[in-house]
mmCIF file of C-alpha atoms and ligand atoms in Angstrom:
data_model
loop_
_atom_site.group_PDB
_atom_site.id
_atom_site.type_symbol
_atom_site.label_atom_id
_atom_site.label_comp_id
_atom_site.label_asym_id
_atom_site.label_seq_id
_atom_site.Cartn_x
_atom_site.Cartn_y
_atom_site.Cartn_z
ATOM 1 C CA ILE A 1 -140.291 105.154 -45.076
ATOM 2 C CA MET A 2 -144.055 104.532 -44.068
ATOM 3 C CA ALA A 3 -145.756 108.128 -41.815
ATOM 4 C CA GLN A 4 -147.702 106.370 -38.722
ATOM 5 C CA THR A 5 -151.148 106.969 -39.721
ATOM 6 C CA GLU A 6 -153.886 106.797 -36.882
ATOM 7 C CA ASP A 7 -156.208 105.167 -39.155
ATOM 8 C CA PHE A 8 -153.981 102.309 -39.698
ATOM 9 C CA TYR A 9 -155.336 99.959 -37.316
ATOM 10 C CA PHE A 10 -159.367 100.052 -36.359
ATOM 11 C CA GLN A 11 -160.473 98.397 -33.003
ATOM 12 C CA TYR A 12 -163.327 95.447 -32.905
ATOM 13 C CA LYS A 13 -163.856 94.439 -29.540
ATOM 14 C CA LYS A 14 -160.914 94.984 -28.350
ATOM 15 C CA CYS A 15 -158.555 93.951 -30.767
ATOM 16 C CA ASN A 16 -156.830 95.560 -33.655
ATOM 17 C CA PHE A 17 -157.013 94.906 -37.046
ATOM 18 C CA VAL A 18 -155.134 96.336 -40.085
ATOM 19 C CA SER A 19 -157.649 98.592 -41.841
ATOM 20 C CA SER A 20 -156.701 98.290 -45.125
ATOM 21 C CA ILE A 21 -157.485 93.982 -44.992
ATOM 22 C CA TYR A 22 -159.999 93.425 -42.496
ATOM 23 C CA THR A 23 -163.858 95.309 -41.909
ATOM 24 C CA ARG A 24 -166.249 95.294 -38.877
ATOM 25 C CA GLU A 25 -169.565 93.391 -41.224
ATOM 26 C CA HIS A 26 -167.262 90.560 -41.758
ATOM 27 C CA LEU A 27 -165.779 90.346 -38.076
ATOM 28 C CA GLU A 28 -169.387 90.760 -37.092
ATOM 29 C CA GLN A 29 -170.496 87.888 -39.733
ATOM 30 C CA LEU A 30 -167.862 85.779 -39.005
ATOM 31 C CA GLU A 31 -168.901 84.906 -35.294
ATOM 32 C CA LEU A 32 -172.496 83.640 -36.441
ATOM 33 C CA PHE A 33 -171.127 81.038 -39.469
ATOM 34 C CA GLU A 34 -172.373 77.532 -39.277
ATOM 35 C CA ILE A 35 -169.813 75.500 -38.021
ATOM 36 C CA ARG A 36 -169.698 71.612 -39.696
ATOM 37 C CA ASP A 37 -168.044 68.752 -37.123
ATOM 38 C CA SER A 38 -165.656 68.209 -40.131
ATOM 39 C CA ASP A 39 -164.190 72.091 -40.036
ATOM 40 C CA VAL A 40 -160.575 72.331 -38.913
ATOM 41 C CA PHE A 41 -158.952 75.624 -37.572
ATOM 42 C CA VAL A 42 -155.403 76.334 -37.110
ATOM 43 C CA VAL A 43 -155.327 79.376 -34.666
ATOM 44 C CA THR A 44 -152.178 81.169 -34.182
ATOM 45 C CA TYR A 45 -150.943 84.914 -33.304
ATOM 46 C CA PRO A 46 -149.193 85.899 -36.447
ATOM 47 C CA LYS A 47 -145.727 84.411 -36.811
ATOM 48 C CA SER A 48 -146.297 81.602 -35.038
ATOM 49 C CA GLY A 49 -146.602 78.585 -37.982
ATOM 50 C CA THR A 50 -149.520 79.391 -39.306
ATOM 51 C CA VAL A 51 -148.184 78.732 -43.084
ATOM 52 C CA TRP A 52 -146.207 75.250 -42.065
ATOM 53 C CA MET A 53 -149.612 73.739 -40.353
ATOM 54 C CA GLN A 54 -151.726 75.020 -43.880
ATOM 55 C CA GLN A 55 -149.215 73.051 -45.416
ATOM 56 C CA ILE A 56 -149.585 69.625 -43.257
ATOM 57 C CA VAL A 57 -153.274 70.192 -42.382
ATOM 58 C CA SER A 58 -153.887 70.246 -46.383
ATOM 59 C CA LEU A 59 -151.198 67.048 -47.180
ATOM 60 C CA ILE A 60 -152.982 65.402 -43.828
ATOM 61 C CA ASN A 61 -156.221 65.810 -45.450
ATOM 62 C CA SER A 62 -155.202 64.771 -49.046
ATOM 63 C CA ASP A 63 -153.854 61.367 -47.424
ATOM 64 C CA GLY A 64 -150.670 62.656 -48.770
ATOM 65 C CA ASP A 65 -151.064 63.164 -52.442
ATOM 66 C CA PRO A 66 -149.500 66.395 -53.235
ATOM 67 C CA THR A 67 -151.393 67.154 -56.553
ATOM 68 C CA GLU A 68 -153.150 69.861 -54.222
ATOM 69 C CA VAL A 69 -150.208 71.743 -52.186
ATOM 70 C CA GLN A 70 -148.400 71.918 -55.955
ATOM 71 C CA ASN A 71 -151.097 73.502 -57.290
ATOM 72 C CA THR A 72 -153.292 75.339 -55.328
ATOM 73 C CA GLN A 73 -151.997 78.524 -52.872
ATOM 74 C CA ALA A 74 -151.861 78.204 -49.693
ATOM 75 C CA HIS A 75 -154.311 80.787 -48.795
ATOM 76 C CA LYS A 76 -156.759 78.990 -51.315
ATOM 77 C CA ARG A 77 -156.392 75.568 -49.881
ATOM 78 C CA VAL A 78 -156.657 77.022 -46.484
ATOM 79 C CA PRO A 79 -158.386 80.692 -46.084
ATOM 80 C CA TRP A 80 -158.244 82.819 -43.109
ATOM 81 C CA ILE A 81 -161.484 83.102 -42.346
ATOM 82 C CA GLU A 82 -161.368 86.808 -41.340
ATOM 83 C CA VAL A 83 -160.510 88.224 -44.548
ATOM 84 C CA PRO A 84 -163.020 89.098 -46.546
ATOM 85 C CA PRO A 85 -164.810 88.254 -48.844
ATOM 86 C CA SER A 86 -164.975 84.856 -47.691
ATOM 87 C CA ASN A 87 -166.875 82.157 -49.535
ATOM 88 C CA PHE A 88 -166.679 79.991 -45.768
ATOM 89 C CA GLN A 89 -170.570 78.904 -46.189
ATOM 90 C CA LEU A 90 -170.410 77.878 -49.727
ATOM 91 C CA ARG A 91 -167.224 75.226 -49.739
ATOM 92 C CA PRO A 92 -167.524 71.812 -49.394
ATOM 93 C CA SER A 93 -166.305 69.960 -46.556
ATOM 94 C CA PRO A 94 -163.831 69.482 -44.888
ATOM 95 C CA ARG A 95 -163.316 72.952 -44.607
ATOM 96 C CA LEU A 96 -159.431 73.469 -43.367
ATOM 97 C CA ASN A 97 -159.219 76.837 -42.380
ATOM 98 C CA VAL A 98 -156.443 79.547 -40.881
ATOM 99 C CA THR A 99 -156.814 82.425 -38.496
ATOM 100 C CA HIS A 100 -155.365 85.090 -35.725
ATOM 101 C CA LEU A 101 -158.357 86.196 -34.635
ATOM 102 C CA PRO A 102 -158.122 85.770 -30.386
ATOM 103 C CA TYR A 103 -161.061 82.556 -28.926
ATOM 104 C CA HIS A 104 -164.008 85.725 -27.838
ATOM 105 C CA LEU A 105 -164.085 86.616 -31.774
ATOM 106 C CA VAL A 106 -164.018 83.415 -33.237
ATOM 107 C CA PRO A 107 -167.480 81.630 -34.690
ATOM 108 C CA LYS A 108 -169.969 81.042 -31.815
ATOM 109 C CA GLU A 109 -170.372 77.503 -32.747
ATOM 110 C CA LEU A 110 -166.952 76.352 -32.274
ATOM 111 C CA LYS A 111 -167.552 76.795 -28.535
ATOM 112 C CA GLU A 112 -170.449 74.265 -28.877
ATOM 113 C CA LYS A 113 -167.415 71.641 -29.621
ATOM 114 C CA LYS A 114 -168.519 71.783 -33.526
ATOM 115 C CA GLY A 115 -165.375 71.667 -35.447
ATOM 116 C CA LYS A 116 -161.814 70.928 -34.054
ATOM 117 C CA VAL A 117 -159.275 73.515 -33.281
ATOM 118 C CA ILE A 118 -154.992 73.324 -33.716
ATOM 119 C CA TYR A 119 -153.710 75.958 -31.434
ATOM 120 C CA VAL A 120 -150.065 76.988 -32.458
ATOM 121 C CA ALA A 121 -148.260 78.521 -30.528
ATOM 122 C CA ARG A 122 -144.063 79.952 -30.389
ATOM 123 C CA ASN A 123 -141.523 81.595 -28.248
ATOM 124 C CA PRO A 124 -142.419 85.302 -28.167
ATOM 125 C CA LYS A 125 -138.802 86.345 -28.479
ATOM 126 C CA ASP A 126 -139.204 84.543 -31.966
ATOM 127 C CA VAL A 127 -142.430 85.249 -32.559
ATOM 128 C CA ILE A 128 -141.055 89.279 -32.422
ATOM 129 C CA VAL A 129 -138.323 88.567 -34.167
ATOM 130 C CA SER A 130 -140.660 86.922 -36.895
ATOM 131 C CA SER A 131 -142.888 89.941 -37.010
ATOM 132 C CA TYR A 132 -140.441 92.554 -37.147
ATOM 133 C CA HIS A 133 -138.671 91.088 -40.353
ATOM 134 C CA PHE A 134 -142.147 90.501 -41.462
ATOM 135 C CA HIS A 135 -143.528 94.106 -41.121
ATOM 136 C CA ASN A 136 -140.333 95.738 -42.668
ATOM 137 C CA HIS A 137 -140.415 93.298 -45.717
ATOM 138 C CA LEU A 138 -144.051 93.658 -46.401
ATOM 139 C CA ALA A 139 -145.677 96.697 -48.817
ATOM 140 C CA PHE A 140 -149.232 96.832 -46.301
ATOM 141 C CA TYR A 141 -147.501 97.326 -43.435
ATOM 142 C CA GLU A 142 -145.612 100.413 -41.295
ATOM 143 C CA SER A 143 -142.330 99.302 -40.344
ATOM 144 C CA SER A 144 -140.591 100.768 -37.404
ATOM 145 C CA LYS A 145 -138.143 103.141 -36.431
ATOM 146 C CA ASP A 146 -135.973 100.222 -34.806
ATOM 147 C CA PHE A 147 -136.334 96.925 -33.218
ATOM 148 C CA SER A 148 -136.530 98.546 -29.880
ATOM 149 C CA ASP A 149 -139.196 100.875 -31.024
ATOM 150 C CA PHE A 150 -141.253 97.265 -32.587
ATOM 151 C CA LEU A 151 -140.539 95.723 -29.269
ATOM 152 C CA GLU A 152 -142.153 98.590 -27.414
ATOM 153 C CA LYS A 153 -145.057 97.994 -29.658
ATOM 154 C CA PHE A 154 -145.039 94.147 -29.413
ATOM 155 C CA ILE A 155 -145.087 94.325 -25.768
ATOM 156 C CA ASP A 156 -147.914 97.011 -25.342
ATOM 157 C CA GLY A 157 -150.464 94.818 -28.018
ATOM 158 C CA ALA A 158 -149.932 97.783 -30.473
ATOM 159 C CA LEU A 159 -150.014 95.591 -33.097
ATOM 160 C CA GLU A 160 -152.490 93.715 -35.408
ATOM 161 C CA PHE A 161 -154.450 91.015 -33.341
ATOM 162 C CA SER A 162 -153.427 93.352 -30.209
ATOM 163 C CA SER A 163 -151.859 90.993 -27.371
ATOM 164 C CA TRP A 164 -149.295 88.230 -27.915
ATOM 165 C CA PHE A 165 -149.871 87.112 -24.112
ATOM 166 C CA ASP A 166 -153.771 87.602 -23.770
ATOM 167 C CA HIS A 167 -153.983 85.551 -27.435
ATOM 168 C CA VAL A 168 -151.983 82.138 -25.917
ATOM 169 C CA ARG A 169 -153.239 82.714 -22.024
ATOM 170 C CA GLU A 170 -157.160 82.978 -23.378
ATOM 171 C CA TRP A 171 -157.404 81.030 -25.896
ATOM 172 C CA TYR A 172 -155.873 77.569 -23.285
ATOM 173 C CA ASN A 173 -157.736 78.931 -20.356
ATOM 174 C CA HIS A 174 -160.730 78.566 -22.889
ATOM 175 C CA ARG A 175 -159.437 75.101 -24.311
ATOM 176 C CA ASP A 176 -162.036 73.062 -22.562
ATOM 177 C CA GLU A 177 -164.762 74.672 -24.762
ATOM 178 C CA PHE A 178 -163.563 73.610 -27.496
ATOM 179 C CA ASN A 179 -162.270 70.698 -29.596
ATOM 180 C CA PHE A 180 -158.957 71.436 -28.641
ATOM 181 C CA MET A 181 -155.160 70.515 -29.354
ATOM 182 C CA TYR A 182 -152.244 72.798 -28.628
ATOM 183 C CA ILE A 183 -148.947 72.529 -30.393
ATOM 184 C CA THR A 184 -146.015 74.454 -30.637
ATOM 185 C CA TYR A 185 -143.367 75.466 -32.859
ATOM 186 C CA GLU A 186 -140.762 74.142 -31.390
ATOM 187 C CA GLU A 187 -142.088 71.181 -30.825
ATOM 188 C CA MET A 188 -142.702 70.792 -34.293
ATOM 189 C CA LYS A 189 -139.248 71.981 -35.673
ATOM 190 C CA LYS A 190 -137.714 69.103 -32.545
ATOM 191 C CA ASP A 191 -140.084 65.899 -34.098
ATOM 192 C CA LEU A 192 -141.913 67.015 -37.073
ATOM 193 C CA ARG A 193 -142.942 63.126 -37.714
ATOM 194 C CA ALA A 194 -144.172 62.964 -34.099
ATOM 195 C CA SER A 195 -146.036 66.068 -34.652
ATOM 196 C CA ILE A 196 -147.944 65.155 -37.331
ATOM 197 C CA LEU A 197 -149.077 61.577 -35.911
ATOM 198 C CA LYS A 198 -149.894 63.908 -33.014
ATOM 199 C CA ILE A 199 -152.182 65.893 -35.564
ATOM 200 C CA CYS A 200 -153.011 63.147 -37.702
ATOM 201 C CA SER A 201 -154.606 61.576 -34.524
ATOM 202 C CA PHE A 202 -155.993 64.603 -33.486
ATOM 203 C CA LEU A 203 -158.168 64.340 -36.577
ATOM 204 C CA GLY A 204 -158.838 60.858 -37.027
ATOM 205 C CA LYS A 205 -156.510 60.442 -39.838
ATOM 206 C CA HIS A 206 -154.116 57.558 -40.643
ATOM 207 C CA LEU A 207 -151.145 57.580 -43.076
ATOM 208 C CA ASP A 208 -149.195 54.626 -43.926
ATOM 209 C CA ASN A 209 -144.909 54.976 -43.347
ATOM 210 C CA GLU A 210 -144.788 55.507 -47.073
ATOM 211 C CA LYS A 211 -147.510 58.725 -46.950
ATOM 212 C CA LEU A 212 -146.279 59.874 -43.617
ATOM 213 C CA ASN A 213 -142.709 60.369 -45.244
ATOM 214 C CA THR A 214 -144.345 61.926 -48.618
ATOM 215 C CA VAL A 215 -145.943 64.735 -45.945
ATOM 216 C CA LEU A 216 -142.856 65.258 -44.123
ATOM 217 C CA GLU A 217 -140.841 65.967 -47.399
ATOM 218 C CA LEU A 218 -143.413 67.845 -48.254
ATOM 219 C CA CYS A 219 -143.936 70.494 -44.918
ATOM 220 C CA THR A 220 -139.728 70.880 -44.534
ATOM 221 C CA PHE A 221 -138.537 74.170 -44.617
ATOM 222 C CA ASN A 222 -136.273 73.997 -47.587
ATOM 223 C CA THR A 223 -139.401 72.983 -49.900
ATOM 224 C CA MET A 224 -141.892 75.121 -48.460
ATOM 225 C CA LYS A 225 -139.283 77.687 -49.335
ATOM 226 C CA VAL A 226 -139.148 76.850 -53.007
ATOM 227 C CA ASN A 227 -142.954 75.980 -53.418
ATOM 228 C CA PRO A 228 -144.514 78.873 -54.979
ATOM 229 C CA MET A 229 -147.636 77.236 -53.664
ATOM 230 C CA ALA A 230 -146.568 77.612 -50.109
ATOM 231 C CA ASN A 231 -144.372 79.932 -49.776
ATOM 232 C CA TYR A 232 -146.192 83.676 -50.125
ATOM 233 C CA GLU A 233 -143.598 85.053 -52.486
ATOM 234 C CA LYS A 234 -146.169 87.237 -54.524
ATOM 235 C CA VAL A 235 -147.270 89.343 -51.875
ATOM 236 C CA PRO A 236 -146.764 92.735 -52.522
ATOM 237 C CA LYS A 237 -142.923 93.707 -50.730
ATOM 238 C CA LYS A 238 -141.368 96.741 -50.189
ATOM 239 C CA SER A 239 -137.854 95.775 -49.288
ATOM 240 C CA ASN A 240 -135.796 92.253 -49.613
ATOM 241 C CA ASP A 241 -135.562 92.071 -45.764
ATOM 242 C CA GLY A 242 -136.729 88.721 -45.411
ATOM 243 C CA ALA A 243 -138.983 86.411 -47.033
ATOM 244 C CA PHE A 244 -142.108 84.778 -46.049
ATOM 245 C CA LEU A 245 -140.273 81.742 -45.178
ATOM 246 C CA ARG A 246 -137.455 84.003 -43.688
ATOM 247 C CA LYS A 247 -135.130 81.618 -41.226
ATOM 248 C CA GLY A 248 -137.372 79.130 -39.963
ATOM 249 C CA THR A 249 -135.554 78.491 -36.765
ATOM 250 C CA ILE A 250 -135.358 78.608 -33.038
ATOM 251 C CA GLY A 251 -133.652 81.095 -31.183
ATOM 252 C CA ASP A 252 -132.979 83.846 -33.883
ATOM 253 C CA TRP A 253 -134.250 86.496 -30.799
ATOM 254 C CA LYS A 254 -130.326 86.224 -30.110
ATOM 255 C CA THR A 255 -129.131 88.358 -32.721
ATOM 256 C CA HIS A 256 -131.404 90.906 -32.475
ATOM 257 C CA PHE A 257 -132.060 91.579 -28.282
ATOM 258 C CA THR A 258 -129.670 93.088 -26.044
ATOM 259 C CA VAL A 259 -129.038 91.928 -22.929
ATOM 260 C CA ALA A 260 -130.721 94.234 -21.060
ATOM 261 C CA GLN A 261 -133.737 93.948 -23.480
ATOM 262 C CA SER A 262 -134.243 90.436 -22.924
ATOM 263 C CA GLU A 263 -134.247 90.844 -19.608
ATOM 264 C CA MET A 264 -136.851 93.829 -19.796
ATOM 265 C CA PHE A 265 -138.468 90.815 -21.906
ATOM 266 C CA ASP A 266 -138.328 87.926 -19.312
ATOM 267 C CA ARG A 267 -139.903 90.134 -16.273
ATOM 268 C CA ILE A 268 -142.695 91.434 -18.104
ATOM 269 C CA PHE A 269 -143.810 87.557 -19.613
ATOM 270 C CA GLN A 270 -143.235 86.172 -15.867
ATOM 271 C CA GLU A 271 -145.825 89.116 -14.195
ATOM 272 C CA LYS A 272 -148.241 88.292 -17.834
ATOM 273 C CA MET A 273 -147.708 84.705 -17.952
ATOM 274 C CA LYS A 274 -147.392 83.737 -14.705
ATOM 275 C CA ASP A 275 -150.332 81.803 -14.443
ATOM 276 C CA PHE A 276 -149.932 79.679 -17.452
ATOM 277 C CA PRO A 277 -149.128 76.077 -16.848
ATOM 278 C CA LEU A 278 -147.094 75.563 -19.898
ATOM 279 C CA SER A 279 -143.108 76.216 -20.536
ATOM 280 C CA PHE A 280 -141.655 77.702 -23.850
ATOM 281 C CA VAL A 281 -138.206 76.294 -25.552
ATOM 282 C CA TRP A 282 -136.028 79.379 -26.204
ATOM 283 C CA ASP A 283 -133.392 77.968 -27.613
ATOM 284 C CA GLN A 284 -132.323 75.166 -29.665
ATOM 285 C CA GLU A 285 -131.174 72.134 -28.166
HETATM 286 N N1 LIG B 1 -141.916 74.463 -42.443
HETATM 287 C C1 LIG B 1 -141.005 75.652 -42.120
HETATM 288 N N2 LIG B 1 -140.375 75.287 -40.732
HETATM 289 C C2 LIG B 1 -139.983 76.133 -40.073
HETATM 290 N N3 LIG B 1 -140.517 77.519 -40.212
HETATM 291 C C3 LIG B 1 -141.479 77.682 -40.742
HETATM 292 C C4 LIG B 1 -141.473 76.583 -42.369
HETATM 293 N N4 LIG B 1 -142.610 77.549 -42.926
HETATM 294 C C5 LIG B 1 -142.919 78.390 -42.233
HETATM 295 N N5 LIG B 1 -142.230 78.944 -40.966
HETATM 296 C C6 LIG B 1 -141.639 79.904 -40.592
HETATM 297 O O1 LIG B 1 -142.738 80.417 -39.379
HETATM 298 C C7 LIG B 1 -142.570 81.934 -39.884
HETATM 299 C C8 LIG B 1 -144.047 82.732 -40.033
HETATM 300 O O2 LIG B 1 -145.079 82.066 -39.286
HETATM 301 P P1 LIG B 1 -146.543 82.393 -39.740
HETATM 302 O O3 LIG B 1 -146.862 81.456 -41.185
HETATM 303 O O4 LIG B 1 -147.431 82.153 -38.362
HETATM 304 O O5 LIG B 1 -146.930 83.963 -40.652
HETATM 305 S S1 LIG B 1 -148.180 84.914 -40.831
HETATM 306 O O6 LIG B 1 -148.522 84.777 -39.461
HETATM 307 O O7 LIG B 1 -149.168 83.314 -41.804
HETATM 308 O O8 LIG B 1 -148.242 85.493 -41.544
HETATM 309 C C9 LIG B 1 -141.563 82.360 -40.358
HETATM 310 O O9 LIG B 1 -140.457 82.582 -39.161
HETATM 311 P P2 LIG B 1 -138.887 83.027 -39.099
HETATM 312 O O10 LIG B 1 -138.393 82.793 -40.401
HETATM 313 O O11 LIG B 1 -138.647 83.049 -38.080
HETATM 314 O O12 LIG B 1 -139.045 84.689 -40.043
HETATM 315 C C10 LIG B 1 -141.409 81.097 -41.135
HETATM 316 O O13 LIG B 1 -140.061 80.938 -41.699
#
């Protein structure tokens, strides 16, 4: 059991960062990164489909050639820009990136419509459950007392990258400032082929049917789960409760939320997201 430590997170411009991973210096510097038109940024609140999209953009970029996804770790192929040290400025084009940053902390030049942003959102109840297991599983996070304690922290925006509600709403509200595409985890679950085609079209790429089938096969949960270059099995763990690729389903929240917790969450969701025009999918169809 880990103790609650006051300096586990630090705040940078109203956003929480894990002190053992991130630095203010790097966060300051990355806002000034020079962006190229060919840069791609996959943006997510944690546990919304980051690693899945890392795999998809890698394979679209390689025209379906599996060599890279079978030989290079995902975080090397498609690094998180906020994790120091970063060699962002030295990498050859096209640079594929992921980030959990809120919209106001990303490189400023992205708002001049340089580069492309793919925003992936997931229904927040499943995000909470995925994140809960992730915090219990990985060595570098603080565990919560129980699910209810974790739920409270999530709602309060007290975890890393702060509020889910703000993250999704603000990115979406500011979408016109970026070359922006929005997609959901549930849409990808429902029709991965159509989702990949939508991403191809946004990235200006074309895959013939054979290549599309290869990409599809290499992006399924079962294939990724056993691919050591995609499943993050090397990240230090504190327990065997879960895995980075844990379940990969829609609606696992139902086995974690009590009816009262679910109703409480729905009320808060409706209040905080009342002006948000898009809906979420909460159940497997
Ligand atoms: N291919 C594929 N298909 C379906 N689901 C997938 C896939 N790859 C990753 N996942 C699921 O995504 C969850 C992890 O989210 P992230 O990758 O955003 O995590 S992180 O923020 O990078 O830590 C985590 O969700 P849970 O299983 O619900 O915990 C992963 O299992």
